Amino acid sequence: MRLSRYFLPILKEIPKEAEIVSHRLMLRAGMIRQQSAGIYSWLPLGKRVLDRVNAIVREEQNRAGAIEIMMPTIQSADLWMESGRYDDYGKEMLRIEDRQKRAMLYGPTNEEMVTDIFRSYVRSYKSLPLNLYHIQLKFRDEIRPRFGTMRSREFMMKDAYSFDIDKAAAVHSYNKMFVAYLRTFARLGLKAIPMRADTGPIGGDLSHEFIILASTGESEVFCHRDFMDFEIPGDDTDFDDVAGLQSTVDRWTSLYAATSEMHDADAFAAVPEHSKVSARGIEVGHIFYFGTKYSAPMKATVTGPDGKDHPVHMGSYGIGPTRLVPAIVEASHDEGGIIWPAGVAPFDAVIINMKAGDQACDAACEQVYAAMTAAGLDVLLDDTDERAGGKFATADLIGVPLQVIVGPRGIAAGEVEIKTRSTGERETLPLDAAINRLTATAG
Amino acid sequence: MRLSRYFLPILKEIPKEAEIVSHRLMLRAGMIRQQSAGIYSWLPLGKRVLDRVNAIVREEQNRAGAIEIMMPTIQSADLWMESGRYDDYGKEMLRIEDRQKRAMLYGPTNEEMVTDIFRSYVRSYKSLPLNLYHIQLKFRDEIRPRFGTMRSREFMMKDAYSFDIDKAAAVHSYNKMFVAYLRTFARLGLKAIPMRADTGPIGGDLSHEFIILASTGESEVFCHRDFMDFEIPGDDTDFDDVAGLQSTVDRWTSLYAATSEMHDADAFAAVPEHSKVSARGIEVGHIFYFGTKYSAPMKATVTGPDGKDHPVHMGSYGIGPTRLVPAIVEASHDEGGIIWPAGVAPFDAVIINMKAGDQACDAACEQVYAAMTAAGLDVLLDDTDERAGGKFATADLIGVPLQVIVGPRGIAAGEVEIKTRSTGERETLPLDAAINRLTATAG
């Protein structure tokens, strides 16, 4: 992508309304724009990062056996009356009347709708287990939306829903998502700790929040420091191995970790002093097992091996991609701007032409650009006529992993510079060697 | 994907509410489910097709230089008051009041919002041309939603918006989208004819609808038969070639083609009798140039080369992916079910195990499945214990391009059968040769 043809509206000033660093950096880097309170557009750079986050979320859901669907955003109120949540949900639910005067709503979550889908098709325990997910917009009419897309009203959620014949099977489904979440956050460059959590309006008796530690987090959390070094389950994880998954979950729940709602001061006191972490955290995922809370009133039953009808045991599993993006920025930035982990970076590299219009610089930039693009890399070529200082600042701000710096003096000597954004390390290389090095990074 | 672990709720009976073939087949094949009047869930098979349609739409938008963003679904009514369309839009607009009593709405289209984004960032003609698009849900509260996702209330739209300094530049932007649309529909396996069209509530004086001929179409259309054989612009199209694109558009608008609203009986009379086509059609795309209709009232201006402020000239360009899917089914099916064009098929092949549980059949199926998956193909393995006849009917119904049929008699002779869904052609091959043939189809 040539920057001269791209839409990257960098802000020079620090936006006043932004209280936390991720909100400031995402606005400055031209990633998002507020359209109304708590309602955002994702501009091109932001959309690219969001797509990459979604791709990782999707891959790990699929790997764990969940199947993707897409439910609509607008739901009938009838379904919520069946489950009994229509009145419970309160003012956070955006209630709508359509032209036929039917009571509708903008889905804040989809337990009712997915249960309705399930009950219309599935009759037998032989079709279980089943886990259906979608990555879809939700709306929660927060009284105080803030922190950019960290707590917005319209937001994207990956929500998965599992269906099983009994509690034991449902716990295995829960464990699959538990492990999928560990893998997902690790691939996003985040250290997320599963913590016992309150179940709130979703309900149920087993629930974990996945929390990343960050000083700007809205939750107060308490945990054992050793979680930081726990090993993440590998690519070769067998999601059908019931005992294997259970032992992974057991290990990840063996030490103290709780949000303030579930905090047990006495239990925490037993944690060795040097291992105590008492910090702020950002919730990036939340999983629930809630048994027959929805299936019983909504009559989502299957015939069991005993020939009788059983309400299915369900769980739900949420990750908010539009919150993950700022969470990643909170975890990975410096005074110059964002530092994207490679897995979610909007581009693999930016080529900085220090003197656009100079024949030798232009030619070298085009050569690097063509070679990297041909190797399947996503490259941004800064071919604008801004001065070099501004280009460097922009490259640091948008946080692309590699910067290829092409200037007239270097090119006269046949050389370009490669800067690694995360370390600040710079290396000067002959043009051909640089191209070889850069194209070798293609996956 | 193993069918035993998939969610493919095939319906045996023909649903009564479905009036047109695409709606019937999409319901029977378990692609979609109605949640409320005109509001659908996309089940796993449908979601796969929708994703493939979106991928093609996106590739061709990007190729033509449009840049992807994501605007939200919920908009402030204020913007629509600025443009003057808030009162005009009528009951199709879903109006919403949030908990703060602010007037909001579910976007039926995004001219206002994208103009607002543009005016907040762009100051100079040097940043033009610019074309921003998103693929996002829309809601239009149709009085009579029908035909499944062909005319639904909540639907997906790719809407692009171009910004230019003057009319001449805007017409070039229009031509880029015109050509991108020709390429998009061709890649989807559709023969779409651009027809002069009414501009309706979007406004402007230049507009084309892209129409595919189908007996179930809602529009009455009139055109010259030669359009059917016009050549589609190639992969090597240079979208910066102003004269070249204009000549393509000139050619594609040189013969008579109009929807009933724009029909000119006298002009049509001049078409040679054997070239006259008078038929029903489905609108699959609609493009508009509307000059300064939104930029003037909303003050979206840029400084021109003359140092003065100019309201930008705009166009908008819509394709409905959730309508394209049934349009493709209307155009490509037989009595057995759907016949997906290769570019949008949910799977590349289905392997039918005629006798699941038979050791030799299972082993051969696994071998083919592993080889095709390793080659990067998307394969559905029917490993269920349904009888062979049911499996054949399902494979035909869901319309996957290739069927690999593995039965005990064939395997005893070391052979499997490959059936091409579109032609019905069958060929029996030794297992190894079949694997070679199948993996050679990988792109």
mmCIF file of C-alpha atoms in Angstrom, chain B residues 157-432:
data_model
loop_
_atom_site.group_PDB
_atom_site.id
_atom_site.type_symbol
_atom_site.label_atom_id
_atom_site.label_comp_id
_atom_site.label_asym_id
_atom_site.label_seq_id
_atom_site.Cartn_x
_atom_site.Cartn_y
_atom_site.Cartn_z
ATOM 1 C CA MET B 157 -24.081 -4.294 2.248
ATOM 2 C CA LYS B 158 -20.730 -3.389 0.799
ATOM 3 C CA ASP B 159 -21.046 0.362 0.375
ATOM 4 C CA ALA B 160 -18.209 2.434 -1.049
ATOM 5 C CA TYR B 161 -18.051 6.234 -1.150
ATOM 6 C CA SER B 162 -15.812 8.243 -3.472
ATOM 7 C CA PHE B 163 -14.557 11.804 -2.985
ATOM 8 C CA ASP B 164 -13.144 13.932 -5.803
ATOM 9 C CA ILE B 165 -12.278 17.527 -6.530
ATOM 10 C CA ASP B 166 -14.613 17.896 -9.514
ATOM 11 C CA LYS B 167 -17.056 16.102 -11.747
ATOM 12 C CA ALA B 168 -14.475 14.822 -14.240
ATOM 13 C CA ALA B 169 -12.449 13.173 -11.481
ATOM 14 C CA ALA B 170 -15.648 11.836 -9.881
ATOM 15 C CA VAL B 171 -16.690 10.211 -13.155
ATOM 16 C CA HIS B 172 -13.352 8.390 -13.232
ATOM 17 C CA SER B 173 -14.017 7.158 -9.673
ATOM 18 C CA TYR B 174 -17.469 6.072 -10.862
ATOM 19 C CA ASN B 175 -15.922 4.212 -13.773
ATOM 20 C CA LYS B 176 -13.506 2.402 -11.453
ATOM 21 C CA MET B 177 -16.425 1.024 -9.460
ATOM 22 C CA PHE B 178 -18.365 0.256 -12.659
ATOM 23 C CA VAL B 179 -15.499 -1.923 -13.872
ATOM 24 C CA ALA B 180 -14.878 -3.412 -10.402
ATOM 25 C CA TYR B 181 -18.539 -4.461 -10.350
ATOM 26 C CA LEU B 182 -18.326 -6.116 -13.767
ATOM 27 C CA ARG B 183 -15.350 -8.114 -12.503
ATOM 28 C CA THR B 184 -16.957 -8.925 -9.159
ATOM 29 C CA PHE B 185 -20.155 -10.351 -10.631
ATOM 30 C CA ALA B 186 -18.268 -12.344 -13.241
ATOM 31 C CA ARG B 187 -16.095 -13.916 -10.529
ATOM 32 C CA LEU B 188 -19.287 -14.828 -8.665
ATOM 33 C CA GLY B 189 -20.458 -16.710 -11.746
ATOM 34 C CA LEU B 190 -23.142 -14.129 -12.557
ATOM 35 C CA LYS B 191 -23.904 -12.384 -15.820
ATOM 36 C CA ALA B 192 -24.804 -8.902 -14.631
ATOM 37 C CA ILE B 193 -25.908 -6.170 -17.022
ATOM 38 C CA PRO B 194 -25.479 -2.499 -16.082
ATOM 39 C CA MET B 195 -28.714 -0.594 -16.681
ATOM 40 C CA ARG B 196 -29.514 3.088 -16.431
ATOM 41 C CA ALA B 197 -31.422 3.453 -13.209
ATOM 42 C CA ASP B 198 -33.468 5.778 -11.118
ATOM 43 C CA THR B 199 -31.527 7.350 -8.249
ATOM 44 C CA GLY B 200 -34.304 7.217 -5.614
ATOM 45 C CA PRO B 201 -33.524 8.433 -2.094
ATOM 46 C CA ILE B 202 -29.748 8.483 -2.698
ATOM 47 C CA GLY B 203 -30.062 11.225 -5.324
ATOM 48 C CA GLY B 204 -27.860 12.365 -8.211
ATOM 49 C CA ASP B 205 -28.020 12.321 -11.988
ATOM 50 C CA LEU B 206 -25.854 9.342 -12.999
ATOM 51 C CA SER B 207 -26.674 5.860 -11.827
ATOM 52 C CA HIS B 208 -26.542 2.262 -12.968
ATOM 53 C CA GLU B 209 -28.098 -0.824 -11.525
ATOM 54 C CA PHE B 210 -26.394 -4.146 -12.173
ATOM 55 C CA ILE B 211 -29.065 -6.677 -12.986
ATOM 56 C CA ILE B 212 -28.966 -10.421 -13.461
ATOM 57 C CA LEU B 213 -31.764 -11.967 -15.469
ATOM 58 C CA ALA B 214 -33.904 -14.405 -13.503
ATOM 59 C CA SER B 215 -37.542 -15.309 -13.828
ATOM 60 C CA THR B 216 -38.046 -14.680 -10.110
ATOM 61 C CA GLY B 217 -36.587 -11.173 -10.228
ATOM 62 C CA GLU B 218 -38.586 -8.314 -8.787
ATOM 63 C CA SER B 219 -37.654 -5.834 -11.522
ATOM 64 C CA GLU B 220 -38.897 -5.734 -15.081
ATOM 65 C CA VAL B 221 -35.967 -5.035 -17.393
ATOM 66 C CA PHE B 222 -35.294 -4.458 -21.087
ATOM 67 C CA CYS B 223 -31.960 -4.924 -22.795
ATOM 68 C CA HIS B 224 -29.970 -5.909 -25.836
ATOM 69 C CA ARG B 225 -29.022 -9.592 -26.034
ATOM 70 C CA ASP B 226 -25.400 -8.876 -27.028
ATOM 71 C CA PHE B 227 -24.581 -7.916 -23.433
ATOM 72 C CA MET B 228 -24.552 -11.627 -22.661
ATOM 73 C CA ASP B 229 -21.347 -12.077 -24.650
ATOM 74 C CA PHE B 230 -19.468 -8.921 -23.708
ATOM 75 C CA GLU B 231 -15.957 -9.499 -22.480
ATOM 76 C CA ILE B 232 -15.234 -8.900 -18.789
ATOM 77 C CA PRO B 233 -12.271 -6.570 -18.047
ATOM 78 C CA GLY B 234 -9.233 -8.691 -17.103
ATOM 79 C CA ASP B 235 -6.962 -9.008 -14.076
ATOM 80 C CA ASP B 236 -4.539 -6.643 -15.768
ATOM 81 C CA THR B 237 -7.034 -3.749 -15.878
ATOM 82 C CA ASP B 238 -5.241 -0.480 -15.113
ATOM 83 C CA PHE B 239 -7.626 1.459 -12.888
ATOM 84 C CA ASP B 240 -5.540 4.624 -13.305
ATOM 85 C CA ASP B 241 -6.060 4.601 -17.068
ATOM 86 C CA VAL B 242 -8.780 7.239 -17.379
ATOM 87 C CA ALA B 243 -9.381 6.812 -21.104
ATOM 88 C CA GLY B 244 -9.174 3.040 -20.953
ATOM 89 C CA LEU B 245 -11.778 2.721 -18.200
ATOM 90 C CA GLN B 246 -14.025 5.227 -19.964
ATOM 91 C CA SER B 247 -13.923 3.185 -23.136
ATOM 92 C CA THR B 248 -14.863 0.037 -21.201
ATOM 93 C CA VAL B 249 -17.793 1.860 -19.607
ATOM 94 C CA ASP B 250 -18.778 3.316 -22.991
ATOM 95 C CA ARG B 251 -18.872 -0.130 -24.493
ATOM 96 C CA TRP B 252 -20.941 -1.534 -21.618
ATOM 97 C CA THR B 253 -23.419 1.326 -21.968
ATOM 98 C CA SER B 254 -23.504 1.431 -25.764
ATOM 99 C CA LEU B 255 -26.543 -0.815 -26.147
ATOM 100 C CA TYR B 256 -30.027 -0.474 -24.781
ATOM 101 C CA ALA B 257 -30.511 -1.581 -21.159
ATOM 102 C CA ALA B 258 -32.967 -0.102 -18.689
ATOM 103 C CA THR B 259 -35.112 -1.015 -15.735
ATOM 104 C CA SER B 260 -38.829 -0.337 -16.031
ATOM 105 C CA GLU B 261 -38.528 3.013 -14.196
ATOM 106 C CA MET B 262 -36.140 4.298 -16.875
ATOM 107 C CA HIS B 263 -37.587 2.363 -19.807
ATOM 108 C CA ASP B 264 -37.939 4.231 -23.102
ATOM 109 C CA ALA B 265 -40.254 2.205 -25.328
ATOM 110 C CA ASP B 266 -39.287 4.139 -28.468
ATOM 111 C CA ALA B 267 -35.565 3.554 -27.962
ATOM 112 C CA PHE B 268 -36.188 -0.116 -27.219
ATOM 113 C CA ALA B 269 -38.250 -0.399 -30.402
ATOM 114 C CA ALA B 270 -35.088 0.453 -32.355
ATOM 115 C CA VAL B 271 -33.348 -2.690 -31.023
ATOM 116 C CA PRO B 272 -33.431 -5.467 -33.671
ATOM 117 C CA GLU B 273 -36.213 -7.915 -32.865
ATOM 118 C CA HIS B 274 -33.958 -10.958 -32.336
ATOM 119 C CA SER B 275 -31.763 -8.958 -29.932
ATOM 120 C CA LYS B 276 -34.578 -7.727 -27.701
ATOM 121 C CA VAL B 277 -34.600 -9.122 -24.191
ATOM 122 C CA SER B 278 -37.581 -8.261 -22.058
ATOM 123 C CA ALA B 279 -37.309 -10.144 -18.799
ATOM 124 C CA ARG B 280 -37.356 -10.156 -15.035
ATOM 125 C CA GLY B 281 -34.173 -9.228 -13.224
ATOM 126 C CA ILE B 282 -32.562 -9.152 -9.777
ATOM 127 C CA GLU B 283 -30.688 -6.011 -8.811
ATOM 128 C CA VAL B 284 -27.326 -7.084 -7.406
ATOM 129 C CA GLY B 285 -25.532 -3.747 -7.381
ATOM 130 C CA HIS B 286 -26.309 -0.054 -7.662
ATOM 131 C CA ILE B 287 -23.873 2.803 -8.225
ATOM 132 C CA PHE B 288 -24.478 6.552 -8.036
ATOM 133 C CA TYR B 289 -22.729 9.803 -8.819
ATOM 134 C CA PHE B 290 -24.487 12.560 -6.904
ATOM 135 C CA GLY B 291 -22.028 15.463 -7.000
ATOM 136 C CA THR B 292 -22.299 17.763 -4.003
ATOM 137 C CA LYS B 293 -25.688 16.600 -2.697
ATOM 138 C CA TYR B 294 -24.206 15.703 0.719
ATOM 139 C CA SER B 295 -20.923 17.628 0.703
ATOM 140 C CA ALA B 296 -22.586 21.014 0.155
ATOM 141 C CA PRO B 297 -25.073 20.956 3.095
ATOM 142 C CA MET B 298 -22.585 19.103 5.320
ATOM 143 C CA LYS B 299 -19.707 21.432 4.366
ATOM 144 C CA ALA B 300 -17.310 18.727 3.255
ATOM 145 C CA THR B 301 -14.930 20.953 1.348
ATOM 146 C CA VAL B 302 -11.289 20.840 0.334
ATOM 147 C CA THR B 303 -8.907 23.554 -0.768
ATOM 148 C CA GLY B 304 -8.424 23.309 -4.518
ATOM 149 C CA PRO B 305 -5.338 24.123 -6.605
ATOM 150 C CA ASP B 306 -6.831 27.632 -6.848
ATOM 151 C CA GLY B 307 -6.549 28.085 -3.060
ATOM 152 C CA LYS B 308 -10.340 28.227 -2.692
ATOM 153 C CA ASP B 309 -12.718 25.862 -0.890
ATOM 154 C CA HIS B 310 -14.695 23.410 -3.016
ATOM 155 C CA PRO B 311 -17.368 20.988 -1.861
ATOM 156 C CA VAL B 312 -16.224 17.517 -2.924
ATOM 157 C CA HIS B 313 -17.963 15.522 -5.652
ATOM 158 C CA MET B 314 -19.157 12.207 -4.352
ATOM 159 C CA GLY B 315 -20.501 8.890 -5.486
ATOM 160 C CA SER B 316 -21.714 5.794 -3.667
ATOM 161 C CA TYR B 317 -21.571 2.173 -4.725
ATOM 162 C CA GLY B 318 -23.550 -0.668 -3.181
ATOM 163 C CA ILE B 319 -23.510 -4.450 -3.419
ATOM 164 C CA GLY B 320 -25.558 -6.654 -1.122
ATOM 165 C CA PRO B 321 -23.679 -9.886 -0.281
ATOM 166 C CA THR B 322 -26.670 -11.338 1.587
ATOM 167 C CA ARG B 323 -28.703 -10.852 -1.611
ATOM 168 C CA LEU B 324 -25.923 -12.104 -3.883
ATOM 169 C CA VAL B 325 -26.002 -15.543 -2.270
ATOM 170 C CA PRO B 326 -29.647 -16.241 -3.237
ATOM 171 C CA ALA B 327 -29.042 -14.545 -6.601
ATOM 172 C CA ILE B 328 -26.279 -17.061 -7.304
ATOM 173 C CA VAL B 329 -28.612 -19.896 -6.298
ATOM 174 C CA GLU B 330 -31.352 -18.555 -8.617
ATOM 175 C CA ALA B 331 -28.819 -18.557 -11.445
ATOM 176 C CA SER B 332 -27.233 -21.920 -10.676
ATOM 177 C CA HIS B 333 -29.292 -24.897 -9.516
ATOM 178 C CA ASP B 334 -31.108 -27.949 -10.827
ATOM 179 C CA GLU B 335 -33.801 -30.281 -9.500
ATOM 180 C CA GLY B 336 -31.259 -31.889 -7.159
ATOM 181 C CA GLY B 337 -30.237 -28.673 -5.463
ATOM 182 C CA ILE B 338 -27.667 -25.919 -5.609
ATOM 183 C CA ILE B 339 -24.684 -25.885 -7.998
ATOM 184 C CA TRP B 340 -22.090 -23.506 -6.546
ATOM 185 C CA PRO B 341 -19.656 -21.793 -8.894
ATOM 186 C CA ALA B 342 -16.159 -22.788 -7.735
ATOM 187 C CA GLY B 343 -15.325 -19.289 -6.461
ATOM 188 C CA VAL B 344 -18.050 -19.285 -3.817
ATOM 189 C CA ALA B 345 -18.538 -22.982 -2.990
ATOM 190 C CA PRO B 346 -18.610 -23.636 0.777
ATOM 191 C CA PHE B 347 -16.313 -26.637 0.294
ATOM 192 C CA ASP B 348 -14.191 -27.684 -2.664
ATOM 193 C CA ALA B 349 -15.342 -31.287 -2.381
ATOM 194 C CA VAL B 350 -17.401 -33.688 -0.324
ATOM 195 C CA ILE B 351 -16.136 -37.200 0.331
ATOM 196 C CA ILE B 352 -19.030 -39.631 0.656
ATOM 197 C CA ASN B 353 -18.295 -42.684 2.747
ATOM 198 C CA MET B 354 -21.011 -45.081 1.521
ATOM 199 C CA LYS B 355 -20.402 -47.435 4.402
ATOM 200 C CA ALA B 356 -19.072 -45.648 7.456
ATOM 201 C CA GLY B 357 -17.663 -48.200 9.866
ATOM 202 C CA ASP B 358 -16.361 -50.425 7.077
ATOM 203 C CA GLN B 359 -12.632 -50.548 7.695
ATOM 204 C CA ALA B 360 -11.551 -50.304 4.052
ATOM 205 C CA CYS B 361 -14.008 -47.460 3.277
ATOM 206 C CA ASP B 362 -13.026 -45.522 6.391
ATOM 207 C CA ALA B 363 -9.319 -45.886 5.616
ATOM 208 C CA ALA B 364 -9.705 -44.763 2.003
ATOM 209 C CA CYS B 365 -11.846 -41.779 3.032
ATOM 210 C CA GLU B 366 -9.297 -40.722 5.619
ATOM 211 C CA GLN B 367 -6.528 -41.013 3.052
ATOM 212 C CA VAL B 368 -8.326 -38.828 0.513
ATOM 213 C CA TYR B 369 -9.374 -36.370 3.224
ATOM 214 C CA ALA B 370 -5.842 -36.030 4.596
ATOM 215 C CA ALA B 371 -4.315 -35.576 1.138
ATOM 216 C CA MET B 372 -6.833 -32.949 0.037
ATOM 217 C CA THR B 373 -6.670 -31.059 3.329
ATOM 218 C CA ALA B 374 -2.866 -31.048 3.166
ATOM 219 C CA ALA B 375 -3.148 -29.588 -0.340
ATOM 220 C CA GLY B 376 -5.071 -26.678 1.147
ATOM 221 C CA LEU B 377 -8.518 -27.726 -0.045
ATOM 222 C CA ASP B 378 -11.673 -27.339 2.040
ATOM 223 C CA VAL B 379 -13.252 -30.757 2.244
ATOM 224 C CA LEU B 380 -16.391 -32.077 3.893
ATOM 225 C CA LEU B 381 -16.145 -35.744 4.855
ATOM 226 C CA ASP B 382 -19.545 -37.408 5.172
ATOM 227 C CA ASP B 383 -18.640 -39.912 7.878
ATOM 228 C CA THR B 384 -22.167 -40.206 9.283
ATOM 229 C CA ASP B 385 -24.080 -43.464 9.425
ATOM 230 C CA GLU B 386 -26.886 -42.266 7.156
ATOM 231 C CA ARG B 387 -27.661 -44.575 4.222
ATOM 232 C CA ALA B 388 -25.849 -43.916 0.930
ATOM 233 C CA GLY B 389 -28.956 -42.604 -0.855
ATOM 234 C CA GLY B 390 -29.440 -39.877 1.716
ATOM 235 C CA LYS B 391 -25.781 -38.930 1.476
ATOM 236 C CA PHE B 392 -25.986 -38.574 -2.302
ATOM 237 C CA ALA B 393 -29.086 -36.389 -2.000
ATOM 238 C CA THR B 394 -27.405 -34.168 0.596
ATOM 239 C CA ALA B 395 -24.263 -33.814 -1.520
ATOM 240 C CA ASP B 396 -26.346 -32.770 -4.527
ATOM 241 C CA LEU B 397 -28.470 -30.410 -2.427
ATOM 242 C CA ILE B 398 -25.544 -28.503 -0.918
ATOM 243 C CA GLY B 399 -23.979 -28.193 -4.355
ATOM 244 C CA VAL B 400 -20.286 -28.694 -3.600
ATOM 245 C CA PRO B 401 -18.382 -28.859 -6.960
ATOM 246 C CA LEU B 402 -16.846 -32.334 -6.568
ATOM 247 C CA GLN B 403 -18.099 -35.496 -4.913
ATOM 248 C CA VAL B 404 -15.691 -38.293 -4.089
ATOM 249 C CA ILE B 405 -17.676 -41.486 -3.646
ATOM 250 C CA VAL B 406 -16.077 -44.281 -1.646
ATOM 251 C CA GLY B 407 -17.962 -47.572 -1.453
ATOM 252 C CA PRO B 408 -17.061 -51.115 -0.376
ATOM 253 C CA ARG B 409 -17.283 -52.608 -3.863
ATOM 254 C CA GLY B 410 -15.105 -49.916 -5.423
ATOM 255 C CA ILE B 411 -12.540 -50.071 -2.657
ATOM 256 C CA ALA B 412 -12.296 -53.850 -3.013
ATOM 257 C CA ALA B 413 -11.155 -53.081 -6.576
ATOM 258 C CA GLY B 414 -8.955 -50.232 -5.315
ATOM 259 C CA GLU B 415 -11.184 -47.619 -6.930
ATOM 260 C CA VAL B 416 -13.238 -44.549 -6.035
ATOM 261 C CA GLU B 417 -15.641 -42.469 -8.091
ATOM 262 C CA ILE B 418 -15.437 -38.724 -8.712
ATOM 263 C CA LYS B 419 -18.655 -36.939 -9.642
ATOM 264 C CA THR B 420 -18.724 -33.386 -10.949
ATOM 265 C CA ARG B 421 -21.830 -31.757 -9.510
ATOM 266 C CA SER B 422 -22.401 -29.278 -12.355
ATOM 267 C CA THR B 423 -22.365 -31.805 -15.199
ATOM 268 C CA GLY B 424 -23.284 -34.976 -13.347
ATOM 269 C CA GLU B 425 -20.262 -36.584 -15.016
ATOM 270 C CA ARG B 426 -18.821 -39.571 -13.113
ATOM 271 C CA GLU B 427 -15.461 -41.183 -13.430
ATOM 272 C CA THR B 428 -14.069 -44.246 -11.672
ATOM 273 C CA LEU B 429 -10.378 -44.077 -10.877
ATOM 274 C CA PRO B 430 -7.789 -46.007 -8.910
ATOM 275 C CA LEU B 431 -7.466 -44.432 -5.444
ATOM 276 C CA ASP B 432 -4.000 -42.978 -6.060
#
